[in-house]
Short mmCIF file of C-alpha atoms in Angstrom, two decimals:
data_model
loop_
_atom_site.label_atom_id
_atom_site.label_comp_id
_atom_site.label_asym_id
_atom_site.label_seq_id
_atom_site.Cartn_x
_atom_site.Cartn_y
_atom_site.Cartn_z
CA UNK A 529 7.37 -38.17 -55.28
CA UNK A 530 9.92 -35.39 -54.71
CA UNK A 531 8.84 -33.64 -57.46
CA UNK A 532 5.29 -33.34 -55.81
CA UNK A 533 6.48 -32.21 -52.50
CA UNK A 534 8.16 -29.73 -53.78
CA UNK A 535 4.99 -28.35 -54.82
CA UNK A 536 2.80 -28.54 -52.80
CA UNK A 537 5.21 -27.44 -50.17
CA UNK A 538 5.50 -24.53 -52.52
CA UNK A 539 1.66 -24.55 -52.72
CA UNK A 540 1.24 -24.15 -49.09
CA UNK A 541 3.70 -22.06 -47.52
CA UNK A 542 3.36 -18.52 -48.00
CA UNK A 543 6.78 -17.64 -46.77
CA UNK A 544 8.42 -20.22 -49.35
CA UNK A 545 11.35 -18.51 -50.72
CA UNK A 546 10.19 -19.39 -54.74
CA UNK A 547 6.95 -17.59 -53.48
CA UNK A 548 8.94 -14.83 -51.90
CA UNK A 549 10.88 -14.47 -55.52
CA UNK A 550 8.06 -14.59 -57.05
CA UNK A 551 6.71 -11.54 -55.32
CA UNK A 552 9.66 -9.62 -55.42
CA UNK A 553 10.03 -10.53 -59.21
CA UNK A 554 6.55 -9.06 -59.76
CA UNK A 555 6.64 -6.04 -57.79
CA UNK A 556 9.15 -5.22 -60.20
CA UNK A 557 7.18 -4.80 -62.85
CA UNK A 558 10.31 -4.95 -65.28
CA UNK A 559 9.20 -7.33 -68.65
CA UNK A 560 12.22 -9.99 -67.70
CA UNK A 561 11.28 -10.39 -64.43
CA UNK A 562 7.36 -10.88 -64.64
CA UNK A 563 8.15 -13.32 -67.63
CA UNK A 564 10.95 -15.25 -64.45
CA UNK A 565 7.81 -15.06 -62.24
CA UNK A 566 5.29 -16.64 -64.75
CA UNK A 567 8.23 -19.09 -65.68
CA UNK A 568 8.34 -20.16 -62.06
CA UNK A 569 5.08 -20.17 -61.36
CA UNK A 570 4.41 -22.35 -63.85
CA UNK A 571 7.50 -24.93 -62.84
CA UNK A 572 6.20 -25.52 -59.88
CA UNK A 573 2.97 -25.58 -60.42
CA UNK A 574 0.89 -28.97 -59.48
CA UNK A 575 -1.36 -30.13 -62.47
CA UNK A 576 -4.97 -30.85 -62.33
CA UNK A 577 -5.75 -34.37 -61.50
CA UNK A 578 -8.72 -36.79 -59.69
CA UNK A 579 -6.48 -40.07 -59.70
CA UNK A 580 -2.88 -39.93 -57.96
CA UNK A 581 -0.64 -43.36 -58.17
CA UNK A 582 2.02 -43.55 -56.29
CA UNK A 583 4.71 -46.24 -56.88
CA UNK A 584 7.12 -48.10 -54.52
CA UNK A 585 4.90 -46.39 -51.68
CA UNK A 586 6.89 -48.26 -49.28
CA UNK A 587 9.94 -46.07 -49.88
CA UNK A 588 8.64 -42.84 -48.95
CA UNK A 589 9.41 -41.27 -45.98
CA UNK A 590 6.31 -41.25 -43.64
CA UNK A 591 6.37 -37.07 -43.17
CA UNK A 592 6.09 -37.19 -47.31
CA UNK A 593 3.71 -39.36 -47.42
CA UNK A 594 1.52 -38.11 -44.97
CA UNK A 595 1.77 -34.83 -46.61
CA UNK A 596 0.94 -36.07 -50.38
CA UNK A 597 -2.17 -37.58 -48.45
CA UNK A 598 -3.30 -34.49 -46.73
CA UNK A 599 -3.47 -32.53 -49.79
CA UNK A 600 -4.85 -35.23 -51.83
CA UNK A 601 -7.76 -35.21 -49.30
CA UNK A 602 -8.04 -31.54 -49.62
CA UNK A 603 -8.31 -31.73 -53.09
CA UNK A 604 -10.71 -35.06 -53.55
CA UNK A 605 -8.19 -36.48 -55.37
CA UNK A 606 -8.17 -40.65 -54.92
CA UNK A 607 -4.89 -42.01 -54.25
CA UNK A 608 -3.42 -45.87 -55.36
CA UNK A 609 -0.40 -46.58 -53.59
CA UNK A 610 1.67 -49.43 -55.12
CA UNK A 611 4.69 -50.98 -52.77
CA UNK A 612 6.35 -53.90 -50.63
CA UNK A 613 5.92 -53.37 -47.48
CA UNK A 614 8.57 -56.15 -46.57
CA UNK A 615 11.16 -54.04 -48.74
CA UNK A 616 13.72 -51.52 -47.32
CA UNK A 617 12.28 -48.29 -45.48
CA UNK A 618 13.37 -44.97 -46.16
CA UNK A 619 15.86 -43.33 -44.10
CA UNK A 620 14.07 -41.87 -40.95
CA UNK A 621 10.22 -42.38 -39.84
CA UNK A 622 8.70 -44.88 -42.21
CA UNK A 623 6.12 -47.61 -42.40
CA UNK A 624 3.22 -45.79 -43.35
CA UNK A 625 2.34 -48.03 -46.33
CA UNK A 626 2.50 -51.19 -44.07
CA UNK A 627 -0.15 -49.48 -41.50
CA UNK A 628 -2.31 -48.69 -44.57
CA UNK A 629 -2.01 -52.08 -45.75
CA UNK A 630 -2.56 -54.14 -42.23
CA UNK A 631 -5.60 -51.95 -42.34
CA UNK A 632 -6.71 -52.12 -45.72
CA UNK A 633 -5.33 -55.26 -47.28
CA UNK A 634 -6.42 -54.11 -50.71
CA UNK A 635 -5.09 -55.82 -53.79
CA UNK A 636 -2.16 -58.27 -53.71
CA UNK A 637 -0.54 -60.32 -56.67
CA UNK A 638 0.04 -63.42 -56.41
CA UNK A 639 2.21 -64.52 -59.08
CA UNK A 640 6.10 -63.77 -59.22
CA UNK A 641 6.55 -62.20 -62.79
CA UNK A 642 10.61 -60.85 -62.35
CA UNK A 643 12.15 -63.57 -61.90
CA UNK A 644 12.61 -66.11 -64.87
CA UNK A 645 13.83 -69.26 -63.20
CA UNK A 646 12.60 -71.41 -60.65
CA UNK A 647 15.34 -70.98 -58.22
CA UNK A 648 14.87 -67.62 -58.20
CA UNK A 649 11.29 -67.51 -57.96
CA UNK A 650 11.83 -69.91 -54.46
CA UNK A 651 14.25 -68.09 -53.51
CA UNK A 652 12.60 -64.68 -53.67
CA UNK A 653 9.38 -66.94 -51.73
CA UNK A 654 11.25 -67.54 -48.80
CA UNK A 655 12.60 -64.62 -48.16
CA UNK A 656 9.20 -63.03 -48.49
CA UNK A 657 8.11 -65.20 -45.69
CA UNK A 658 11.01 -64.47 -43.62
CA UNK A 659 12.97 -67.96 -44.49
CA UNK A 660 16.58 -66.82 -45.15
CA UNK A 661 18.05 -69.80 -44.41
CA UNK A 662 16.23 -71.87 -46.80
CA UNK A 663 16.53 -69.20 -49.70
CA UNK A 664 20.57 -69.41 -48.89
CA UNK A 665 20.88 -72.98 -48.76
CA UNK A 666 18.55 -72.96 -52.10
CA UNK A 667 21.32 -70.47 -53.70
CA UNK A 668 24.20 -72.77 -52.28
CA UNK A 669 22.89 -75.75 -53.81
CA UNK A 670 22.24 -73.99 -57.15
CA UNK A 671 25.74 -73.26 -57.75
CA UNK A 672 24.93 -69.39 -56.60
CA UNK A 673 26.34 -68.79 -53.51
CA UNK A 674 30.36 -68.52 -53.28
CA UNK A 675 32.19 -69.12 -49.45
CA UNK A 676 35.77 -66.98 -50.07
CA UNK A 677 38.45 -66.32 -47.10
CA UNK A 678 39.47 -62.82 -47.69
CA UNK A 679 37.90 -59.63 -48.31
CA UNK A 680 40.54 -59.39 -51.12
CA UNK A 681 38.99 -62.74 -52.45
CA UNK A 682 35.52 -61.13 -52.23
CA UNK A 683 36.16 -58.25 -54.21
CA UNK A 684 37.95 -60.55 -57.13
CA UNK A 685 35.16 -62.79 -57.21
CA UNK A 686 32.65 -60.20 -57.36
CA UNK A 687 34.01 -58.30 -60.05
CA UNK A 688 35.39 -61.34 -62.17
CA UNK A 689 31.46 -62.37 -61.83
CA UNK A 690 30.33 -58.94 -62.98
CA UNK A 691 32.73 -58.35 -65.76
CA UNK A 692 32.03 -62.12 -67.05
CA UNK A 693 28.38 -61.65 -67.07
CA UNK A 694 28.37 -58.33 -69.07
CA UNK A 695 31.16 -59.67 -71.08
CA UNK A 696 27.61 -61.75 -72.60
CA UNK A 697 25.49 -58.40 -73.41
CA UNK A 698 24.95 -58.38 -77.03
CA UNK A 699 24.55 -54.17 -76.98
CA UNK A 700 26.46 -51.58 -75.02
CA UNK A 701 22.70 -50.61 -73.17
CA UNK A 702 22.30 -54.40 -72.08
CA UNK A 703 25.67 -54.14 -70.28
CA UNK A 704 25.43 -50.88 -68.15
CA UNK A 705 21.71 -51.72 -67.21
CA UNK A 706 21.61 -55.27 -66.95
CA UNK A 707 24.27 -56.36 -64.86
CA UNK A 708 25.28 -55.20 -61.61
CA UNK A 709 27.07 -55.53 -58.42
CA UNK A 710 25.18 -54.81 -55.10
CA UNK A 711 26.20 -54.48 -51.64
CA UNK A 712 24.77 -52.87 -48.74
CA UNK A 713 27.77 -50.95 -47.42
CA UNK A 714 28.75 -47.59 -49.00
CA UNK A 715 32.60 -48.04 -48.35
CA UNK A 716 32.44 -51.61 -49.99
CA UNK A 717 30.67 -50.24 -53.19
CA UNK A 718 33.31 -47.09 -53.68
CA UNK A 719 35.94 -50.26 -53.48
CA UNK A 720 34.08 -52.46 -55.66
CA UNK A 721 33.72 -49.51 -58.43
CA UNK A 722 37.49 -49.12 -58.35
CA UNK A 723 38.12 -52.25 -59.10
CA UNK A 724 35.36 -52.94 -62.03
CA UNK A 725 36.70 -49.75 -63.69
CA UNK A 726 40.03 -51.06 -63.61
CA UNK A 727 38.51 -54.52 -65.13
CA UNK A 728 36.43 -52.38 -67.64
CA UNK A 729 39.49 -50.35 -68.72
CA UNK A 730 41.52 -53.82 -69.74
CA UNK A 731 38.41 -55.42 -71.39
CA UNK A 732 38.27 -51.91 -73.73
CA UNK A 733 35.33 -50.72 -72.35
CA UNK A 734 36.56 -47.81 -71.13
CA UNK A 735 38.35 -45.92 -74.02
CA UNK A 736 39.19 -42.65 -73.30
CA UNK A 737 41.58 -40.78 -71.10
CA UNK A 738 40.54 -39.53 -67.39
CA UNK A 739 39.03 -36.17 -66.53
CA UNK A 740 39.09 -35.44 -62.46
CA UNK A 741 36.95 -32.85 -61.47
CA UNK A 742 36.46 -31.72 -57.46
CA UNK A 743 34.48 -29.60 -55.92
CA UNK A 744 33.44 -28.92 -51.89
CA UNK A 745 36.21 -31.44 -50.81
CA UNK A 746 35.21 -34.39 -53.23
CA UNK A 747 36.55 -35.53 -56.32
CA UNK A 748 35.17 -37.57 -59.08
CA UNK A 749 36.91 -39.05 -62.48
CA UNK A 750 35.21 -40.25 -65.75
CA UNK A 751 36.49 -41.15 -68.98
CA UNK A 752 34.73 -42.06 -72.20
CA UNK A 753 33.20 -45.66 -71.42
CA UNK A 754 32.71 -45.07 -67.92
CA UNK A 755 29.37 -46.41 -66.38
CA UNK A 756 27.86 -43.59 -64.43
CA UNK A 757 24.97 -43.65 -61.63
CA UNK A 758 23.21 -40.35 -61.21
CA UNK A 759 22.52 -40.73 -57.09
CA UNK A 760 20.40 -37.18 -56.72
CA UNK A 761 17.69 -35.76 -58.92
CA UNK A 762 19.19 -32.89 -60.86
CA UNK A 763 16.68 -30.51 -61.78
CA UNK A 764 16.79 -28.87 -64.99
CA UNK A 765 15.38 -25.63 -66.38
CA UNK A 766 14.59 -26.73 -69.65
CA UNK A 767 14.48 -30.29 -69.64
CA UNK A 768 12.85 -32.99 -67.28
CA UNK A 769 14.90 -33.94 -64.16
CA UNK A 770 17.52 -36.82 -64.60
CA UNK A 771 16.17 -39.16 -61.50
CA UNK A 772 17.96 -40.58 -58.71
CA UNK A 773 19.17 -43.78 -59.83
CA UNK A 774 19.61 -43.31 -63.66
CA UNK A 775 22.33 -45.48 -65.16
CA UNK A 776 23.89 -45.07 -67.96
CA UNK A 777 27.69 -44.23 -70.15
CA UNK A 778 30.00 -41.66 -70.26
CA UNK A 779 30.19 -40.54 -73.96
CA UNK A 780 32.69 -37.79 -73.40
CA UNK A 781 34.50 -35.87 -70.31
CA UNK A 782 34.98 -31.97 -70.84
CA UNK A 783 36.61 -30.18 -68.50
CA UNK A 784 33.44 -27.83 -67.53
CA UNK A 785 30.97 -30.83 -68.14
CA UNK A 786 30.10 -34.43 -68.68
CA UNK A 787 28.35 -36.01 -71.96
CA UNK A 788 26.08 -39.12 -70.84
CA UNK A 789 23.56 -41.42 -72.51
CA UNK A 790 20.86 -43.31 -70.82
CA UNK A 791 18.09 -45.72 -72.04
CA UNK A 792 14.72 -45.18 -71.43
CA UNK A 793 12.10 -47.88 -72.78
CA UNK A 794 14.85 -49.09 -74.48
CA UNK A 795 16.03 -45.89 -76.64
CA UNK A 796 18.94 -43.80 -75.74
CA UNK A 797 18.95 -41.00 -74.07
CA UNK A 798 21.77 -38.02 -74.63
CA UNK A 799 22.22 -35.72 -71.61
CA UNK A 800 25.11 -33.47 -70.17
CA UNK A 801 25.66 -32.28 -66.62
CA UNK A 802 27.64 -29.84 -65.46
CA UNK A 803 31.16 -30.68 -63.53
CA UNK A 804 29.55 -29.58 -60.32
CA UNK A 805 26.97 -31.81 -61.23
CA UNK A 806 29.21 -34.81 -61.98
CA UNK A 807 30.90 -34.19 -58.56
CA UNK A 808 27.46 -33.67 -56.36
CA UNK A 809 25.60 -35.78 -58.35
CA UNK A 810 26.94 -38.71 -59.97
CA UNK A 811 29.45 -41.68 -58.72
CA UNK A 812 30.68 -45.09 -61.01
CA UNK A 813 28.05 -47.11 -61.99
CA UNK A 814 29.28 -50.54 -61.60
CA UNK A 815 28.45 -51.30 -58.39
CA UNK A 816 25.55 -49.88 -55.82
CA UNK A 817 23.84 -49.89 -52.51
CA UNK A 818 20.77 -51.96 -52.12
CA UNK A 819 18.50 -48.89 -51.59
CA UNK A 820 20.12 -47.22 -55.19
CA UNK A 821 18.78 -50.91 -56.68
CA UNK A 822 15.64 -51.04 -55.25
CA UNK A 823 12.90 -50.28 -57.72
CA UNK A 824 15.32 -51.66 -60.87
CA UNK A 825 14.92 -54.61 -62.60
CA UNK A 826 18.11 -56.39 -63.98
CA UNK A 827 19.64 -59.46 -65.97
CA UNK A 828 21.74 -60.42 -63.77
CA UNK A 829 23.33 -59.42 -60.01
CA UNK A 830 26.37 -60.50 -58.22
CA UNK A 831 25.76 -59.26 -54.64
CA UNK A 832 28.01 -58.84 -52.06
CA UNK A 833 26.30 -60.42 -48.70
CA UNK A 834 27.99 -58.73 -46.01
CA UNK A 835 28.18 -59.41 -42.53
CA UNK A 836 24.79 -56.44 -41.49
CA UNK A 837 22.01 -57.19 -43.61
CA UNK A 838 18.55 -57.33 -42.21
CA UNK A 839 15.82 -59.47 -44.32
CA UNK A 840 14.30 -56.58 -46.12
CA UNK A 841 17.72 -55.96 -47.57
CA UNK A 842 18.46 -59.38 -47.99
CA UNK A 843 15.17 -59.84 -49.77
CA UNK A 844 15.94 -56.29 -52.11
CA UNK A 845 19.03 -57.91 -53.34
CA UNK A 846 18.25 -60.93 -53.81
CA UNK A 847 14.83 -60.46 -56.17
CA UNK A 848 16.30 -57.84 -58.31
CA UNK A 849 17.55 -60.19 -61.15
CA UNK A 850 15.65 -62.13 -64.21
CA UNK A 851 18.13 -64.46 -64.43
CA UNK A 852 20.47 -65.01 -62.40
CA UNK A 853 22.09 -64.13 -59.01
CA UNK A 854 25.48 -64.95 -57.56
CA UNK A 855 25.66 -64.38 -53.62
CA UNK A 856 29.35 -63.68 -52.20
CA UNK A 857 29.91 -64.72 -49.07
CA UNK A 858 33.28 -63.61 -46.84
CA UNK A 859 33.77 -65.86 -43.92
CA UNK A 860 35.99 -63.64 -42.43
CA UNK A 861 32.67 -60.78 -42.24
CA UNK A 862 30.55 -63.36 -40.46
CA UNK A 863 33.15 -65.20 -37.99
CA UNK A 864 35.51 -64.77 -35.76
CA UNK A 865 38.44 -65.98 -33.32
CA UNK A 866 38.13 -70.02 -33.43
CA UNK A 867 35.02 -69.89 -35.53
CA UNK A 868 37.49 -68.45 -38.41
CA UNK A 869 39.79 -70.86 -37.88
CA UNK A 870 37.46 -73.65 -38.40
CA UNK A 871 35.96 -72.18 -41.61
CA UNK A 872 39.41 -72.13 -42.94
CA UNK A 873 39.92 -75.78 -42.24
CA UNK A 874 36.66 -77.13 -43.05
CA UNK A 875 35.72 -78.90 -46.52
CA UNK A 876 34.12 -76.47 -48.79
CA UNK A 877 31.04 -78.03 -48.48
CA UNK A 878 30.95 -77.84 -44.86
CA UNK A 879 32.70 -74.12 -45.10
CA UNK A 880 29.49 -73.09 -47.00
CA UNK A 881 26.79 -74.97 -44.89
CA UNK A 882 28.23 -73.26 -41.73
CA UNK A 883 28.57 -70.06 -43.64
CA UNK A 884 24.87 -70.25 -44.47
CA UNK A 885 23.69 -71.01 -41.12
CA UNK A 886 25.69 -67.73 -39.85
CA UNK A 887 24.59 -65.35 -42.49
CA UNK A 888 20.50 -66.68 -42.29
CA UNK A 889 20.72 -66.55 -38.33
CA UNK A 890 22.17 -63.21 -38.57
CA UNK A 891 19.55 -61.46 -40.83
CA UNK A 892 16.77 -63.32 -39.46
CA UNK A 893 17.36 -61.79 -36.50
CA UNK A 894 17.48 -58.42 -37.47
CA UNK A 895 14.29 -59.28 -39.17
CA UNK A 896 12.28 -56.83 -41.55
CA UNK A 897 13.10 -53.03 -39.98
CA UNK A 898 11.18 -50.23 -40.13
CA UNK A 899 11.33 -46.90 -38.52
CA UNK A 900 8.26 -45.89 -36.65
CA UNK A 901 5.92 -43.03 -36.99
CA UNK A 902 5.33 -40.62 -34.76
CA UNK A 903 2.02 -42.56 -34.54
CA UNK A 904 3.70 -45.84 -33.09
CA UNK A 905 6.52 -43.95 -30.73
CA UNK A 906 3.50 -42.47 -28.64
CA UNK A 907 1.66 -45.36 -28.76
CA UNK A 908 -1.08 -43.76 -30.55
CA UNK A 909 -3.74 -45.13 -32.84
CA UNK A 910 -3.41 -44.02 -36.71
CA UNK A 911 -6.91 -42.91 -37.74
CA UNK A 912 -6.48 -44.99 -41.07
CA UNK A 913 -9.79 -46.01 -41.71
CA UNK A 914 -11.27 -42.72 -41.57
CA UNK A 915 -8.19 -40.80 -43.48
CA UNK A 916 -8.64 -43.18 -46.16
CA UNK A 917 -12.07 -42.84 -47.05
CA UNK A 918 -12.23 -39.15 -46.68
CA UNK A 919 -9.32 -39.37 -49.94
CA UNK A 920 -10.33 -42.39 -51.53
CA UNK A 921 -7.55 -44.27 -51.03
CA UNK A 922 -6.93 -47.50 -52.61
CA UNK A 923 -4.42 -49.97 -52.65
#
């Protein structure tokens, strides 16, 4: 979606700064630089097209959105958008997608085809219809939801649960894109990375020696083994972009660049980045936020609850897996004072039914968020009906 608001933006704004390159390039009339102009020209140029889908419409920013509309409009181009609207919003205005949907229910399906078991398929139910405590209690009586009494017992739990569960892939790809860790707090998954790459390391995952490499105040380190995360688009001259959100291993650490391989419909990928990349780009792997795991499908997830989750995270997290799905749950995050101190005594059954009740009451309340438009702060009336038949919008 980036990619195509780039363009147009590129498309539409005459004082652009590719366009003003461009210009200057050609006025040059020098053979290198009108063969740079035609080269940009044609990188960000939009292709010809009459049918537009858009994927996990839900996650794009309203402004975007409303932009990739416009010009789909002006060029009679018929849009599909594809989303959850009950999943997490992008940072900033949002909710587009769920105004196009209340107002043109389109098509919905019906039948749950991610996850593989029926606890998970219940579980990822209620939490659809806004029933957290039921979907935790569900987890709870599964076996998949752990009570612990220390952050330090969370993080141990968490990562033991990780490293077990990959410890089962039968092929190096099946453990760095089929088993995570989640949580919803950036501090928490920096932590959590730490300690799976320690736990990697010992299990001989990680074989080679570390390479540090810092730029603008920030420092990254990789070794041979490593799981990596690529967390912003890099743009490349002569290749396709490596998206936001690619996973995949460290194959060897240079001190001017990284070596990387990443599956894509199941065969490997072989890609380097630059250090500056690495350090800008790119973070550990094991671990990540609930917005980096939207739109992924894994084997298995061991998800840090937290004490801050709203349902739309809580329902992101915990529908991401096939298989299975371990919930970690630190009573010190969701209590307090006395109520601490009677977690700590309780029975573990009673520990975990109170913990439950906490965690469900809390995200329930904070419900399913989304950022308004412009459109709902005044008050006004979004002209959907009309917008969408002028572009031929389905959904």
């Amino acid at each position: 979606m980036s990619w195509l608001v780039q363009r147009i933006n590129v498309e539409r704004d005459p004082d652009h700064p590719l366009r003003k390159q461009i210009e200057q390039l050609e006025r040059s009339r020098r053979r290198p630089n009108l063969a740079r102009a035609q080269y940009i020209r044609r990188r960000y140029s939009i292709p010809e097209m009459d049918h537009l889908v858009i994927d996990e419409a839900s996650m794009i920013p309203a402004t975007d959105l409303a932009k990739v509309l416009d010009w789909a409009a002006m060029r009679d181009v018929t849009v599909t958008l594809i989303g959850d609207h009950k999943q997490l919003q992008p940072v900033g205005p949002s909710g587009l997608f769920a105004q196009f949907r209340a107002a043109r229910p389109g098509a919905e399906l019906t039948e749950n085809l991610r996850q593989r078991t029926d606890v998970g398929r219940e579980c990822a139910a209620f939490l659809r219809d806004g029933d957290a405590e039921a979907a935790l209690t569900l987890l709870a009586d599964a076996g998949q939801l752990v009570v612990v009494n220390s952050q330090t017992e969370a993080e141990r739990v968490l990562v033991e649960s990780w490293a077990d569960r990959a410890a089962r892939a039968t092929t190096m790809a099946e453990r760095i894109t089929m088993v995570a860790i989640e949580s919803d707090r950036n501090d928490q998954v920096d932590i959590l990375n730490h300690h799976a790459r320690t736990e990697a390391r010992q299990r001989g995952w990680i074989t080679g020696a570390d390479t540090t490499y810092t730029g603008r105040g920030r420092s990254v380190t990789f070794a041979e083994g490593d799981q990596i995360l690529i967390t912003k688009n890099i743009n490349r001259r002569n290749a396709p972009a490596l998206a936001n959100g690619t996973r995949g291993v460290v194959t060897a650490v240079h001190s001017d660049r990284v070596e990387l391989t990443h599956w894509v419909n199941g065969g490997p990928m072989r890609e380097t980045i630059t250090a500056k990349q690495a350090v800008a780009h790119a973070r550990h792997g094991y671990a990540m936020t609930t917005h980096k795991l939207q739109g992924q499908t894994v084997d298995s997830l061991v998800v840090d609850v937290g004490p801050d989750r709203d349902l739309a995270s809580a329902y992101v997290a915990l529908t991401r897996h096939r298989h299975d799905v371990v919930a970690v749950v630190n009573a010190v995050d969701i209590a307090d004072g006395s109520w601490v101190e009677q977690l700590m005594r309780a029975t573990p059954e009673a520990r975990r039914d109170a913990a439950v009740a906490i965690v469900a009451e809390r995200i329930q309340r904070r419900g399913f968020s989304i950022q308004p438009t412009a459109h709902h702060s005044a008050g006004m009336h979004l002209p959907i009906d009309h917008a969408s038949h002028g572009m031929g919008m389905s959904m």
